[in-house]
Coordinates of C-alpha atoms in Angstrom, one line a residue:
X1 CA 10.9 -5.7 -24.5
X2 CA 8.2 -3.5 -22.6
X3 CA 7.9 -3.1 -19.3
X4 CA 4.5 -2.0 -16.9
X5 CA 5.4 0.1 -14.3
X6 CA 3.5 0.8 -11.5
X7 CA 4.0 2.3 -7.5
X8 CA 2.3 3.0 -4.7
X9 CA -0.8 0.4 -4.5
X10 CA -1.5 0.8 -1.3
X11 CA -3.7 -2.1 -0.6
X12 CA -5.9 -1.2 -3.4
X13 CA -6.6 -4.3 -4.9
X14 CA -8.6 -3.0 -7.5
X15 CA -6.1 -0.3 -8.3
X16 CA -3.7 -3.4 -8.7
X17 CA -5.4 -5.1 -10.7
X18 CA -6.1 -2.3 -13.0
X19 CA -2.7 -1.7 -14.0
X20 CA -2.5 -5.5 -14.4
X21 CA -4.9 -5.0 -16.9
X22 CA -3.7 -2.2 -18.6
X23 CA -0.4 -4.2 -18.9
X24 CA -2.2 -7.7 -20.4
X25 CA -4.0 -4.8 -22.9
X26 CA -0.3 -3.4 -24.2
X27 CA 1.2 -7.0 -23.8
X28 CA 4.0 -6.1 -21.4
X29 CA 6.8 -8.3 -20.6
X30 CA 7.3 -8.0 -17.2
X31 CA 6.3 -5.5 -14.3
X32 CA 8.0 -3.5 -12.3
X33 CA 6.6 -2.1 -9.1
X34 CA 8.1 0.8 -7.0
X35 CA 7.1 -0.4 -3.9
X36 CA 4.1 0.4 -1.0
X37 CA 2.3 -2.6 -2.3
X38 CA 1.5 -2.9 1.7
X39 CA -0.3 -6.2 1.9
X40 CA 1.0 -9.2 -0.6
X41 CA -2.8 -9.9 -1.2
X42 CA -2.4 -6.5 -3.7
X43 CA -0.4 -8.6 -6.0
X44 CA -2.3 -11.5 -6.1
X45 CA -3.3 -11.2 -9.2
X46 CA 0.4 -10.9 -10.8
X47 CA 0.9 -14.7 -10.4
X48 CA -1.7 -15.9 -12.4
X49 CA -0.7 -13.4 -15.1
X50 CA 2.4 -15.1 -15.7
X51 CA 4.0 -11.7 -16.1
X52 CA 7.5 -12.1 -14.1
X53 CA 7.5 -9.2 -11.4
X54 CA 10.3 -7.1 -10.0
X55 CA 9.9 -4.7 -7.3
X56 CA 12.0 -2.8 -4.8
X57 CA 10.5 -2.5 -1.1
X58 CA 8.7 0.7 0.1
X59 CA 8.4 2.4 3.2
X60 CA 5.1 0.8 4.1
X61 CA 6.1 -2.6 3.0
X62 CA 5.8 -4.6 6.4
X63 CA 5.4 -8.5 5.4
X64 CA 8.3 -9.0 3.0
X65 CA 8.3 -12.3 3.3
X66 CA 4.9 -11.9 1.9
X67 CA 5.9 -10.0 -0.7
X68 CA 8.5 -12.3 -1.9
X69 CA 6.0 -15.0 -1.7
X70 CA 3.8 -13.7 -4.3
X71 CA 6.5 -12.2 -6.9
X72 CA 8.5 -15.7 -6.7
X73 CA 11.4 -13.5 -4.8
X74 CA 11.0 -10.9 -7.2
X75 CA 11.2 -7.8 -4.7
X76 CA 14.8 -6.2 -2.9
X77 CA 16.2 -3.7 -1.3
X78 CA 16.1 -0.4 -2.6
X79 CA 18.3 0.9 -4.6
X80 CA 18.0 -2.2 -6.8
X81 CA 19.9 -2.1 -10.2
X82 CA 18.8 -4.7 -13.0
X83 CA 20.3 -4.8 -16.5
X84 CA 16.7 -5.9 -18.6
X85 CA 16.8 -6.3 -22.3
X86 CA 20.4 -4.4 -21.8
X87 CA 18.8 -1.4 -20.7
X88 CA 20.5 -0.1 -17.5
X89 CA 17.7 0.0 -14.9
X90 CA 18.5 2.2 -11.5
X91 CA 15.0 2.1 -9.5
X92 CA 13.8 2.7 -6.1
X93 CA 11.1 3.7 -4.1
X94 CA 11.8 6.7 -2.8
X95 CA 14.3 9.9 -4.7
X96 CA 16.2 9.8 -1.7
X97 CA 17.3 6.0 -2.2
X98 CA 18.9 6.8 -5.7
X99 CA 21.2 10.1 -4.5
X100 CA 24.3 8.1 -4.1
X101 CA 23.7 6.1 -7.6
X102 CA 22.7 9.5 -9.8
X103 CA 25.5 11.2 -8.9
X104 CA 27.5 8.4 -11.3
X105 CA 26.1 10.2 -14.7
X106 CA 25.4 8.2 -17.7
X107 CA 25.3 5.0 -15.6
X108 CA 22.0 4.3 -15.9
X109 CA 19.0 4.5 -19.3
X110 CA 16.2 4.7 -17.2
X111 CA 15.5 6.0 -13.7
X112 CA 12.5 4.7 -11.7
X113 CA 11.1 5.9 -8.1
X114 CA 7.9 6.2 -6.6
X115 CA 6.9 7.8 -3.2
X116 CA 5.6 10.6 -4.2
X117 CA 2.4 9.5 -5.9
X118 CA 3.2 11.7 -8.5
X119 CA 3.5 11.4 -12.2
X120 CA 7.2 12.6 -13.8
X121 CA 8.5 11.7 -16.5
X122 CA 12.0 13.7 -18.0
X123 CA 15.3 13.6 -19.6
X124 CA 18.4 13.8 -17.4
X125 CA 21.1 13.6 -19.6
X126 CA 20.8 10.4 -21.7
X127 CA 18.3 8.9 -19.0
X128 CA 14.7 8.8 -18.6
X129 CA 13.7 9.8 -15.5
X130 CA 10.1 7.8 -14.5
X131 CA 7.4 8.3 -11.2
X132 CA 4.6 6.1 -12.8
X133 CA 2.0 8.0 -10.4
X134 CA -0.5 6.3 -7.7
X135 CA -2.2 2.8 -8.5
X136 CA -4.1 3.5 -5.3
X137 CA -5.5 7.2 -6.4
X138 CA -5.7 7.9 -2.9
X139 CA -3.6 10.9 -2.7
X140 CA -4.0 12.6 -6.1
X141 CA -7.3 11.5 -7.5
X142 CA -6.0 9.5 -10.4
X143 CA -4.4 6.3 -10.5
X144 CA -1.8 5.3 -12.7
X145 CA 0.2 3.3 -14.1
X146 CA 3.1 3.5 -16.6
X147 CA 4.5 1.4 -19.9
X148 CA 7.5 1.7 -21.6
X149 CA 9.4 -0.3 -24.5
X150 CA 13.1 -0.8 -23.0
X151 CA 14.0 -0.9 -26.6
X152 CA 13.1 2.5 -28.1
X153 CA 12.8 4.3 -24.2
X154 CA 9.1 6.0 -25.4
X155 CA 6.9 5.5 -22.5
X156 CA 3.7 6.7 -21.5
X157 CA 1.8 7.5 -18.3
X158 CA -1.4 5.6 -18.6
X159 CA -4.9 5.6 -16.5
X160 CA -6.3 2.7 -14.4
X161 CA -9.7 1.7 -15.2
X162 CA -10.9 4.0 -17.6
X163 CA -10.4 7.6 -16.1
X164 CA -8.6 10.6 -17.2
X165 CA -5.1 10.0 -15.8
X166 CA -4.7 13.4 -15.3
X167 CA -7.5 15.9 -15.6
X168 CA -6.8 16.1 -19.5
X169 CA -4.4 12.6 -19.8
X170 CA -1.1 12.2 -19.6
X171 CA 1.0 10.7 -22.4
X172 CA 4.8 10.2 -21.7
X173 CA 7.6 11.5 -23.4
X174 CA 11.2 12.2 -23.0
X175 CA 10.3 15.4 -21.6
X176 CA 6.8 15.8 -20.2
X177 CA 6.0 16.3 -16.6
X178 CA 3.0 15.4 -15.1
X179 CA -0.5 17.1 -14.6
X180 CA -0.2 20.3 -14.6
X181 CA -2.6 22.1 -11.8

């Protein structure tokens, strides 16, 4: 099973809907979004796709009523922990939200937060530790988006719409962080 992953949207439809494309291009299985969509609107383009959505709520997420709306409920309270292809998902929006959670080692394959708009992706312990980056582009310059296959754990930090992800591109790995500046 793969999985888009994608954060910090901002209101940028466009930056949305690039990921969405980037995920219809690498034929992902459902989405996965780290919250500050900010207005539902952002997502529109998710429920046409078919694609089922899961999201936690971000700071800036205001109408989440809204929000459930257009993931068909899809979107809870952070720290949200799904089981998904019997991968053990802990993900949230903010690093903050997962303290109480990490500290339980070896509970959890994969790791997701956003927040930062920041790419990271690294190993702690067995887990794979994942910030998929900006979909807005706002604060960095880049926007991205992530994909990973729950059933091998290789996952890669990809661009939206074209440009470099990174000043050079970022490809995931177990142990790559992101640009370096």
């Amino acid at each position: 099973m793969k999985a888009g992953i994608l954060s910090d949207s901002h209101n940028h439809r466009e930056g949305a809907e690039g990921a969405l494309r980037r995920f219809l291009e690498e034929r992902v299985d459902l989405v996965l979004h780290l919250g500050d969509v900010c207005s539902p609107e952002t997502l529109a383009g998710f429920q046409a796709s078919g694609i089922p959505l899961v999201g936690v709520f971000g700071n800036n997420d205001g109408d989440r009523q809204g929000l459930q709306a257009v993931s068909g409920n899809g979107f809870h309270r952070p720290p949200h922990m799904p089981v998904i292809g019997g991968t053990r998902i802990l993900m949230a929006h903010a690093f903050d939200e997962l303290q109480a959670e990490i500290g339980e080692g070896g509970k959890y394959d994969l790791i997701l937060f956003g927040h930062t708009h920041r790419t990271l992706t690294m190993r702690v312990g067995r887990a794979l530790v994942l910030n998929p980056g900006e979909a807005c582009g706002f604060v960095t310059g880049h926007a991205t988006c992530a994909v990973i296959d729950l059933g091998t754990m290789e996952s890669r930090i990809l661009p939206i719409n074209g440009e470099d992800a990174a000043g050079g591109g970022v490809s995931g790995g177990s142990a790559t962080r992101g640009p370096k500046r």
